[in-house]
XYZ file of C-alpha atoms in Angstrom:
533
model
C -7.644 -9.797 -25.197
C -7.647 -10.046 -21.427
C -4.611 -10.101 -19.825
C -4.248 -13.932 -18.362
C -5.110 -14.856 -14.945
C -4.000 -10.983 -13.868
C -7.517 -9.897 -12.558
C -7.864 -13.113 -10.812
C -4.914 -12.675 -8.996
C -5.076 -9.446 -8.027
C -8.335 -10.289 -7.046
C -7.297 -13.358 -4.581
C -4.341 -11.104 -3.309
C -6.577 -8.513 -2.649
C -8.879 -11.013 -1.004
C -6.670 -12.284 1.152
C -4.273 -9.555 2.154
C -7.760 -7.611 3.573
C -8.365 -11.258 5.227
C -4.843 -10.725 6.373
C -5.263 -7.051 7.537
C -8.415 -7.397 8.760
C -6.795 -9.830 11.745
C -3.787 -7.207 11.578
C -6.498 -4.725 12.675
C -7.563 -7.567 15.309
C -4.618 -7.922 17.009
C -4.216 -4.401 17.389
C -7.430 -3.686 18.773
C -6.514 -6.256 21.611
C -2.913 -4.604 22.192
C -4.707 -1.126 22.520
C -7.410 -2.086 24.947
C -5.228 -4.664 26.829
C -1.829 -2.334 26.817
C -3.244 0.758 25.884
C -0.608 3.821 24.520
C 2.056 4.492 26.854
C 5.567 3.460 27.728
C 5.121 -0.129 27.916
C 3.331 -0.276 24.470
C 6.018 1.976 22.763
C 8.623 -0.572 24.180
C 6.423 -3.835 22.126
C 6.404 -1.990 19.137
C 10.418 -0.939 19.375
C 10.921 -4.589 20.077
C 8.530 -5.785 17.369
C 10.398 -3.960 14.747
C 13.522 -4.387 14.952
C 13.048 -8.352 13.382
C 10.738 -6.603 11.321
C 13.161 -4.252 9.872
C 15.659 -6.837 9.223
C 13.313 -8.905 7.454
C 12.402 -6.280 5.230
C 16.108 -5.325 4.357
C 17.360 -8.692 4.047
C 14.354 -10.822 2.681
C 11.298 -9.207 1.670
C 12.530 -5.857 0.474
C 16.282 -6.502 -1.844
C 16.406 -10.543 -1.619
C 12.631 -10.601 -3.350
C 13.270 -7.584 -5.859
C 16.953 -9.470 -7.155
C 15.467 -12.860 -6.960
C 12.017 -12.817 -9.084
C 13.430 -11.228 -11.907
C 16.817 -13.808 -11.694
C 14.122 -16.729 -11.524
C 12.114 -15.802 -14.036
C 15.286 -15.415 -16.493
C 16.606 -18.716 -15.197
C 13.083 -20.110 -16.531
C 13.272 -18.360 -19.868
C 16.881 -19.509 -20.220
C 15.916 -23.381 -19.734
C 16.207 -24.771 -23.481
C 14.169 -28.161 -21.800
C 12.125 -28.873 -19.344
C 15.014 -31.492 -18.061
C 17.222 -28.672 -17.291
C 14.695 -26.103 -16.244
C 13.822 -28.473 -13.790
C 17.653 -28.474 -12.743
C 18.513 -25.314 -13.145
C 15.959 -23.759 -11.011
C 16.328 -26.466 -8.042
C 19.670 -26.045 -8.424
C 19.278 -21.987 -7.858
C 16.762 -22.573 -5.168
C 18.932 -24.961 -3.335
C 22.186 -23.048 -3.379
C 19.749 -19.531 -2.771
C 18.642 -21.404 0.393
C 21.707 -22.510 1.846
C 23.570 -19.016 1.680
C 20.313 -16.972 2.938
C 19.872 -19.130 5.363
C 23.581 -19.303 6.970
C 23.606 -15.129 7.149
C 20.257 -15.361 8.543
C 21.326 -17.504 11.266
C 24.564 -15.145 11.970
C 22.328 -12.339 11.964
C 20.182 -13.744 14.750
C 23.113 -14.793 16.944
C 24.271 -11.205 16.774
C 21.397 -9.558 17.382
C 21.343 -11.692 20.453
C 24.417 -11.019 21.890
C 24.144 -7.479 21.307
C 20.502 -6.482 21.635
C 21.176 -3.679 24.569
C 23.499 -1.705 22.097
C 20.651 -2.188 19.392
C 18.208 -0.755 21.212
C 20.096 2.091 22.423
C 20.680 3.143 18.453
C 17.319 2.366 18.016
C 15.239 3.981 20.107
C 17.668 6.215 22.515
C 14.814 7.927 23.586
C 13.720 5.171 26.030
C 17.269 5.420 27.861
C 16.562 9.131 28.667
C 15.302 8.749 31.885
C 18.202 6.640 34.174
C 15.812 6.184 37.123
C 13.351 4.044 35.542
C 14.595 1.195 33.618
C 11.313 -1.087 32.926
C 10.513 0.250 29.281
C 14.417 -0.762 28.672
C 14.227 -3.834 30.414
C 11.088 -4.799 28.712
C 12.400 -3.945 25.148
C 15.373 -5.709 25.798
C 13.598 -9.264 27.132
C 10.740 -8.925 24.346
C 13.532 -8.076 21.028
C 15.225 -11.259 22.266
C 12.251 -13.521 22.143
C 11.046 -11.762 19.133
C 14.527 -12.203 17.228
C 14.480 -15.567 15.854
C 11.442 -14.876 14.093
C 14.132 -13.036 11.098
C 14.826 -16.094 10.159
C 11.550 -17.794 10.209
C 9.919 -14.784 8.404
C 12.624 -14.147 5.567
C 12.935 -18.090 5.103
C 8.895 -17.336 4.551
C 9.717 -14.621 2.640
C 11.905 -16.655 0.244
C 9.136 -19.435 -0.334
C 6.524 -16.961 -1.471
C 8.996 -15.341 -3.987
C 9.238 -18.638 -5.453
C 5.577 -19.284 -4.993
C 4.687 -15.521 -6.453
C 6.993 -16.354 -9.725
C 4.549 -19.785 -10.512
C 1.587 -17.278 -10.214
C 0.644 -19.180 -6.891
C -0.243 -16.094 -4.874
C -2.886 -17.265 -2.557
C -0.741 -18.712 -0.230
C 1.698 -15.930 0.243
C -1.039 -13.596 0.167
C -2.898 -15.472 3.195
C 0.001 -16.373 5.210
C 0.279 -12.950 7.457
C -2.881 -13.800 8.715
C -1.336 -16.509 10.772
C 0.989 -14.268 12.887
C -1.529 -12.231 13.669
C -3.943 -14.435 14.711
C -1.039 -16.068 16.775
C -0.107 -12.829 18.721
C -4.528 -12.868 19.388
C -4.700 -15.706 20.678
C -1.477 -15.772 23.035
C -2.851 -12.748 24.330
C -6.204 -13.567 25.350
C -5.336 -17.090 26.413
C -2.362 -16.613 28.501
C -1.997 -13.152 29.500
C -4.586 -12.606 32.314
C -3.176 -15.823 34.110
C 0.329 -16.526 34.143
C 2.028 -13.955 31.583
C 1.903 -10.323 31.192
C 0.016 -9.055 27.180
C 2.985 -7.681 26.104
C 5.232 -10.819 26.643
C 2.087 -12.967 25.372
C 2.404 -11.445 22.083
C 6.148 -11.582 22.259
C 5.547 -15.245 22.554
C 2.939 -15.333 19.678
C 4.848 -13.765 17.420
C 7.405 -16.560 16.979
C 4.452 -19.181 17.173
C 2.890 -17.678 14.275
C 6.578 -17.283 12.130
C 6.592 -21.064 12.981
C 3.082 -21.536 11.335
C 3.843 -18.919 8.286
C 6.519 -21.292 7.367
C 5.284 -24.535 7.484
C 2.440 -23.504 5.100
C 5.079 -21.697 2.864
C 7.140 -24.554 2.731
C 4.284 -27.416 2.131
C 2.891 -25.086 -0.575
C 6.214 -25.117 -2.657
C 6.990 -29.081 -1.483
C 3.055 -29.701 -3.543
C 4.999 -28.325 -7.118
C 8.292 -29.866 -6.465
C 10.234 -26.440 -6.085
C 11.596 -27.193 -2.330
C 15.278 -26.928 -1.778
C 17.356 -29.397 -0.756
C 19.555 -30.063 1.955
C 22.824 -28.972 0.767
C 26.113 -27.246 2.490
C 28.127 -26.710 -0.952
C 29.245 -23.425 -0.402
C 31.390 -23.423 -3.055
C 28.858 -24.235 -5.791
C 26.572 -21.873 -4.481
C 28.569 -19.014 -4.588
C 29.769 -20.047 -7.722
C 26.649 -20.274 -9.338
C 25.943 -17.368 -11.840
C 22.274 -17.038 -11.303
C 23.341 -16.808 -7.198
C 26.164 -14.059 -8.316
C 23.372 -12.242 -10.401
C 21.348 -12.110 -7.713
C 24.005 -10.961 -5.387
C 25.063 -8.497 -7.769
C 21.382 -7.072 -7.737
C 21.283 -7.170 -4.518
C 23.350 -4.480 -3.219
C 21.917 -1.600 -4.678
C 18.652 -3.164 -3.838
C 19.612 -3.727 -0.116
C 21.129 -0.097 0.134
C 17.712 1.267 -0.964
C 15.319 -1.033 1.600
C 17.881 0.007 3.743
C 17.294 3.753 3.485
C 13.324 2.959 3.884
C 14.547 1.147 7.049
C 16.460 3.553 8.011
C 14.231 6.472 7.447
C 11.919 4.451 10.016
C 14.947 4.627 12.660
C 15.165 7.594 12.424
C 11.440 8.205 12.854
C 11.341 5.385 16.090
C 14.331 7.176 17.677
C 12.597 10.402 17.320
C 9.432 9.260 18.750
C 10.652 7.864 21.738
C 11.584 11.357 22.634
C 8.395 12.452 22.576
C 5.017 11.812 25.012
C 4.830 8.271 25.593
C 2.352 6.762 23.425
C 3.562 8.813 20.525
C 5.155 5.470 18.750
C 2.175 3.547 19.652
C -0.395 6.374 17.665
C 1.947 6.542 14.733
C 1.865 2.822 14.463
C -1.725 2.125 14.524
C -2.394 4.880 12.587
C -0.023 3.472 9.953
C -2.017 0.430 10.313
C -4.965 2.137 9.175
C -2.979 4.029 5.662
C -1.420 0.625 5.094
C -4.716 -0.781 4.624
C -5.480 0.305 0.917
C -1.889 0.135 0.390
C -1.486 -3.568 0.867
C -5.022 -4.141 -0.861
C -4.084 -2.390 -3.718
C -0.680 -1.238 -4.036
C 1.357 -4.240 -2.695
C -1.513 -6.445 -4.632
C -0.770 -4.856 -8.148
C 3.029 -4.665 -7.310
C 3.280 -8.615 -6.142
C 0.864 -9.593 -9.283
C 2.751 -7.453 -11.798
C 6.491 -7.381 -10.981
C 6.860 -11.404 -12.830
C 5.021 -10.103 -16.170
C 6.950 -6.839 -16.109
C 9.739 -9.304 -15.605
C 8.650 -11.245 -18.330
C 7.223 -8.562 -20.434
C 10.997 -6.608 -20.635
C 13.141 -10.039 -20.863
C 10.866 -10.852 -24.031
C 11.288 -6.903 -25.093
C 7.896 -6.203 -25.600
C 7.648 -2.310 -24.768
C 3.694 -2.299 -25.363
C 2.705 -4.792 -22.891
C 5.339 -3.166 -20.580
C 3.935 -0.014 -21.062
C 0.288 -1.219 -20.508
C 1.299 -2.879 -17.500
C 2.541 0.308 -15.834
C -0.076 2.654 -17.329
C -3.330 0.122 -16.234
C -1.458 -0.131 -12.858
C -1.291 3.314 -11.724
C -4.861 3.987 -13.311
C -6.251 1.306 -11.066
C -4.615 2.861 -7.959
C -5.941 6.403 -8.997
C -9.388 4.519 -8.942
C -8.662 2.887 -5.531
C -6.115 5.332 -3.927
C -7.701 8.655 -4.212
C -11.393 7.500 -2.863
C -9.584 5.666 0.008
C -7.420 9.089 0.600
C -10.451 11.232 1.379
C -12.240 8.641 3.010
C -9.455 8.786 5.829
C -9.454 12.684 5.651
C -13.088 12.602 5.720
C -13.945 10.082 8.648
C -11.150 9.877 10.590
C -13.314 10.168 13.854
C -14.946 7.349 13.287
C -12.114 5.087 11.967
C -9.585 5.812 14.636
C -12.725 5.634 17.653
C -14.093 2.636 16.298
C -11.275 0.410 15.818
C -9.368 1.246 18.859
C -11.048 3.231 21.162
C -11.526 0.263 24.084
C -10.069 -0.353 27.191
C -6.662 1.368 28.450
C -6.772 3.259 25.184
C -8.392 6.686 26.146
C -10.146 9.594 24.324
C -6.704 11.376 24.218
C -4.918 8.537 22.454
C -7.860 8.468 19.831
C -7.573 12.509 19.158
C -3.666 12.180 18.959
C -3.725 8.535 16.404
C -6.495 11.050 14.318
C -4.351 13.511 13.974
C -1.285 11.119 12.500
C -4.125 9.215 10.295
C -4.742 12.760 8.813
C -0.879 13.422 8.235
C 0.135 10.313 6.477
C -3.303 9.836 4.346
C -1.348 13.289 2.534
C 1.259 10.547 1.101
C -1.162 7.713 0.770
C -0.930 8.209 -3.647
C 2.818 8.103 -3.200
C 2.978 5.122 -0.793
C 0.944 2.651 -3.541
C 2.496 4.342 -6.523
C 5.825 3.192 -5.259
C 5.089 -0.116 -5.116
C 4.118 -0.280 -8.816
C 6.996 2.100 -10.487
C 9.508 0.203 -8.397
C 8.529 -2.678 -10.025
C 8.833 -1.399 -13.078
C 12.920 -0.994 -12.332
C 13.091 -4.185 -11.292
C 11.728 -6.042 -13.986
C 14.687 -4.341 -15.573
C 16.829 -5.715 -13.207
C 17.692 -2.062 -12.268
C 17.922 -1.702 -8.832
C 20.356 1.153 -8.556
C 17.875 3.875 -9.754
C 15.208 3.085 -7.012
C 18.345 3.475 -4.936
C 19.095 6.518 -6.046
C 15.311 7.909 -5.528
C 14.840 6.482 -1.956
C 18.347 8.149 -0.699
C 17.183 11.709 -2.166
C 13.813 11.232 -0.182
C 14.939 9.974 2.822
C 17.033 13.055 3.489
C 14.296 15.744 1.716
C 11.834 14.167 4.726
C 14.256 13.801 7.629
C 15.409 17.463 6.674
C 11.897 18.047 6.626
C 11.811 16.373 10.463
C 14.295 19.220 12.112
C 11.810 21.795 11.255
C 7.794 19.704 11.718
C 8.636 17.713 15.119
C 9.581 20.974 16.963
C 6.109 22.199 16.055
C 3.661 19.469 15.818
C 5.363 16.670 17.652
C 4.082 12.602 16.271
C 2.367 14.507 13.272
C 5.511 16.190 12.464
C 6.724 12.709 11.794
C 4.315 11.760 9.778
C 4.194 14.590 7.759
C 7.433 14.439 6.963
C 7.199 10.290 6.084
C 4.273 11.548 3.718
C 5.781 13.890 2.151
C 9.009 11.801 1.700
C 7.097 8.923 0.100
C 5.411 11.360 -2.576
C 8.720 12.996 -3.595
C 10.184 9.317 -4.363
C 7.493 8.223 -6.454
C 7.504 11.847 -8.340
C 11.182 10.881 -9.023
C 10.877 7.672 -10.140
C 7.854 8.313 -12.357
C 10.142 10.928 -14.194
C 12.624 8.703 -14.442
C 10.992 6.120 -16.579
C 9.901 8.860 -18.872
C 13.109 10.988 -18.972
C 14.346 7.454 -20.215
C 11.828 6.654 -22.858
C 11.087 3.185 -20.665
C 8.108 4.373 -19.971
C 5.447 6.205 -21.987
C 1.709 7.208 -20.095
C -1.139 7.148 -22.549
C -2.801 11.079 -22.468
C -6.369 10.348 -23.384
C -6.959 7.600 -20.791
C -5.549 9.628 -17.983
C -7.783 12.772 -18.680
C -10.616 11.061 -18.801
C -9.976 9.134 -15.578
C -9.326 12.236 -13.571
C -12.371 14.348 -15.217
C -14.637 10.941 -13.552
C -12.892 10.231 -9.996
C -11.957 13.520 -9.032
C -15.869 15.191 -8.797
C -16.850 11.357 -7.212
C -14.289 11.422 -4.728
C -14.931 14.859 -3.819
C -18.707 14.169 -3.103
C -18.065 10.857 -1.705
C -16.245 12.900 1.134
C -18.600 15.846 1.705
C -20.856 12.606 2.013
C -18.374 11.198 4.455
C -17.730 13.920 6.673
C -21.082 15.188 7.574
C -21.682 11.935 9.361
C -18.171 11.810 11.220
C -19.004 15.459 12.726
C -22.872 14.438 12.652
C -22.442 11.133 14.923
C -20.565 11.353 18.733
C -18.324 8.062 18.351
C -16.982 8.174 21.966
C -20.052 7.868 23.103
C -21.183 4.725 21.586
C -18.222 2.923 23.332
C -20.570 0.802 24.602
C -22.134 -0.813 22.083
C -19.522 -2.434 19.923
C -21.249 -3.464 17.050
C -23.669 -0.663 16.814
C -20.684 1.081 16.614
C -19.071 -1.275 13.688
C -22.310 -1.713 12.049
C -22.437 2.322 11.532
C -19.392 2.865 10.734
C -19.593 0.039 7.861
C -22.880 1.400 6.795
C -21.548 4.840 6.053
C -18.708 3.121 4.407
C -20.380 1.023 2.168
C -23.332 3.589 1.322
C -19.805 6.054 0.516
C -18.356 3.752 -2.052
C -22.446 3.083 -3.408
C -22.351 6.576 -4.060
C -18.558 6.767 -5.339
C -19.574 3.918 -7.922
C -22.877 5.767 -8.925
C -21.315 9.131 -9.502
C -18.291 7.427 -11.849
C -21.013 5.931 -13.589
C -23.031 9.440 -14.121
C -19.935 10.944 -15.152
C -19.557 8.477 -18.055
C -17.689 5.397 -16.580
C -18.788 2.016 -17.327
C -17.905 -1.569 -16.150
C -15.916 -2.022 -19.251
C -13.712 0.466 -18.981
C -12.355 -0.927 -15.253
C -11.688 -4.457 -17.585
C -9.842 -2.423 -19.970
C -7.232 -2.094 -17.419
C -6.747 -5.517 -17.753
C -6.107 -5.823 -21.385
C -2.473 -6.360 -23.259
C -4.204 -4.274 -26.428
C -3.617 -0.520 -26.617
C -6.619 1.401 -26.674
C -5.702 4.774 -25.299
């Protein structure tokens, strides 16, 4: 029987998190050709994450991994619908009110004391005494930016609530909106009265404003809004709250290592050749591409009916879950691995090569493209066997993992940045990312949680591998064959051969599975809560 609604809403996450990325990819083709890669675009994307990172530790990352799973058992725990109805506005409410109060301390902190954050941040852009613009700048644009933690995390709460009522298409769009904000800032305002990089500063807190009002009328249309309250007692009283809480620490310690980890990686580059921040970001952009589609897809999709899957103790459809999961990112992950070792020319040149971004900056962005697609597997595999702990409600062992990585990689930084500079780094981030997924996939089985199914995986391997392969001798002969810089000028001959060699790649991915014995069924049977393997 086919697992309910799950390929459908993988599918519309997929669908719209590409919408999403695909204006992600806009926006920073207009920052490259508008601000190109030097000092003054290192200094937007210091100031860009900082909010960034604190949304991730406080909202996105441990909030959203203790608070699904709490919700979900607050649902199953309702013996009516009378008081599931009030016990899950009453957890909403109460959720609300405290997030919302640290959120707004937060913020007020981080504005008082944004020079002292930026020189623990990224020290690297205080090295040189006589020029103070890049600080300046970072300072101005991380104080506009900052309000946006709370917009975005407040965002962040609404599509965990939205993402446990199976309503992903909302949260799955709603990224989109930022980055078209930071577009259109940019191109409307920044040749006449304000300078790109403050234009985007700008945009980025018009488009937190728009992510939340959608979030907010989406969960107002099924009656799952919180209320105005400022009962502090009750809400820290509340045991769902203190469950969450409770979850929440060794959850927040290990978003906080991730976090961390990219600190340490932003300090680092800001000692280095300016640009070097700006070509690890963008070529992050590019990696994080089949990692949202497919990774952060399954792991958003799955995490409530591993959640639900555990809480009713059935083992066999938790199993499946996990097994069906990392099979479809095999199918996904691998292909979309070579294809970035195999055409990296043409996907660096075409997307960003425009403007003040030169032929150097598109040789040095290849170069970190190359280094992190070597942890691309381990990146989406995270997200899934992650998951798989939190449906538990275990959040220490994840923890545990990401702590042991982070230092494995930064130990891993003393010895690559000496030697190969902004690749060092992401080497090292690659290589980190692997390792924790390694550990937390024998984890599950050392603890008999999780058991793989042999068969299925052998003959999964014995089909993609030999595609993949030839899909990226395929590949390859065209990125040496074609001379990208020089079709600069003709932007969509440019896109429209890079697409075709794309598309005419994954035609012959697709027709070598099928030669080597794969058929259309046997993708659905990924999708199934019956053991067949």
């Amino acid at each position: 029987m086919i697992l309910k609604g799950t390929l459908r809403s993988i599918i519309t996450v997929s669908v719209f998190t590409l919408l999403s990325r695909i204006t992600g990819l806009a926006r920073d083709i207009v920052i490259a050709k508008n601000i190109g890669a030097n000092s003054l675009s290192d200094a937007f994307w210091i100031a860009f994450r900082i909010p960034n990172m604190l949304r991730k530790i406080f909202a996105e990352g441990s909030f959203a991994q203790a608070f699904i799973p709490t919700l979900s058992l607050a649902r199953s725990e309702s013996k009516s619908e009378n008081s599931l109805s009030e016990n899950i506005h009453n957890l909403i409410t109460r959720m609300a009110l405290l997030l919302t109060t640290s959120l707004i301390v937060i913020t007020i902190l981080g504005l008082i004391f944004t020079p002292l954050i930026i020189k623990i941040f990224a020290s690297g852009i205080c090295k040189n005494t006589n020029d103070t613009n890049q600080f300046n700048a970072t300072v101005l644009m991380t104080r506009i930016m900052f309000p946006y933690v709370i917009l975005i995390s407040l965002t962040a709460f609404a599509s965990c609530i939205l993402n446990t009522w199976k309503k992903f298409s909302v949260p799955a769009i709603t990224p989109a909106l930022l980055n078209i904000s930071m577009v259109l800032t940019c191109l409307i305002f920044a040749k006449e009265t304000i300078q790109p990089i403050y234009a985007l500063s700008i945009g980025v807190i018009v488009g937190g404003i728009a992510q939340l009002s959608i979030q907010w009328i989406a969960i107002s249309k099924i009656n799952l809004q919180p209320s105005v309250s400022f009962d502090f007692a009750r809400a820290y009283n509340d045991k769902y709250v203190k469950n969450i809480i409770r979850k929440m620490m060794p959850a927040l310690i290990g978003v906080s290592i991730s976090q961390i980890s990219l600190l340490i990686n932003t300090n680092i580059a800001t000692w280095l050749a300016p640009g070097s921040l700006t070509w690890l970001t963008l070529a992050d952009r590019i990696v994080d591409l089949p990692t949202a589609l497919i990774g952060l897809a399954l792991g958003t999709v799955m995490l409530p009916d591993l959640s639900r899957s555990y809480v009713s103790k059935n083992q066999d459809k938790y199993n499946l879950l996990i097994n069906n999961s990392l099979k479809i990112i095999l199918l996904f992950g691998v292909p979309s691995m070579v294809c970035m070792v195999a055409i990296p020319n043409g996907l660096v040149t075409v997307l960003f090569h425009y403007g003040e971004f030169n032929q150097i900056d598109v040789c040095n962005t290849k170069s970190a493209v190359l280094a992190y697609s070597i942890g691309l597997l381990g990146m989406m595999t995270i997200k899934i066997l992650s998951s798989a702990f939190y449906a538990m409600q275990d959040t220490l062992t994840p923890t545990k993992t990401a702590l042991i990585s982070l230092f494995l990689a930064q130990t891993l930084n003393i010895f690559l940045v000496p030697l190969y500079s902004h690749i060092g780094i992401a080497i090292s981030y690659s290589v980190g990312a692997t390792l924790n997924s390694i550990f937390m996939l024998f984890l599950l089985k050392r603890n008999n949680v999780f058991k793989s199914y042999k068969n299925g995986w052998i003959i999964i391997l014995l089909r993609l591998i030999p595609a993949s392969i030839l899909m990226g001798v395929f590949l390859n002969f065209f990125d040496h064959k074609i001379n990208w810089i020089e079709l600069q000028s003709n932007v969509i001959q440019r896109f429209s051969i890079l697409s075709s060699i794309l598309i005419v790649g994954f035609i012959i991915y697709v027709a070598l599975l099928f030669i080597c014995g794969m058929r259309s069924k046997d993708f659905f049977n990924l999708f199934i809560t019956k053991k067949e393997y």
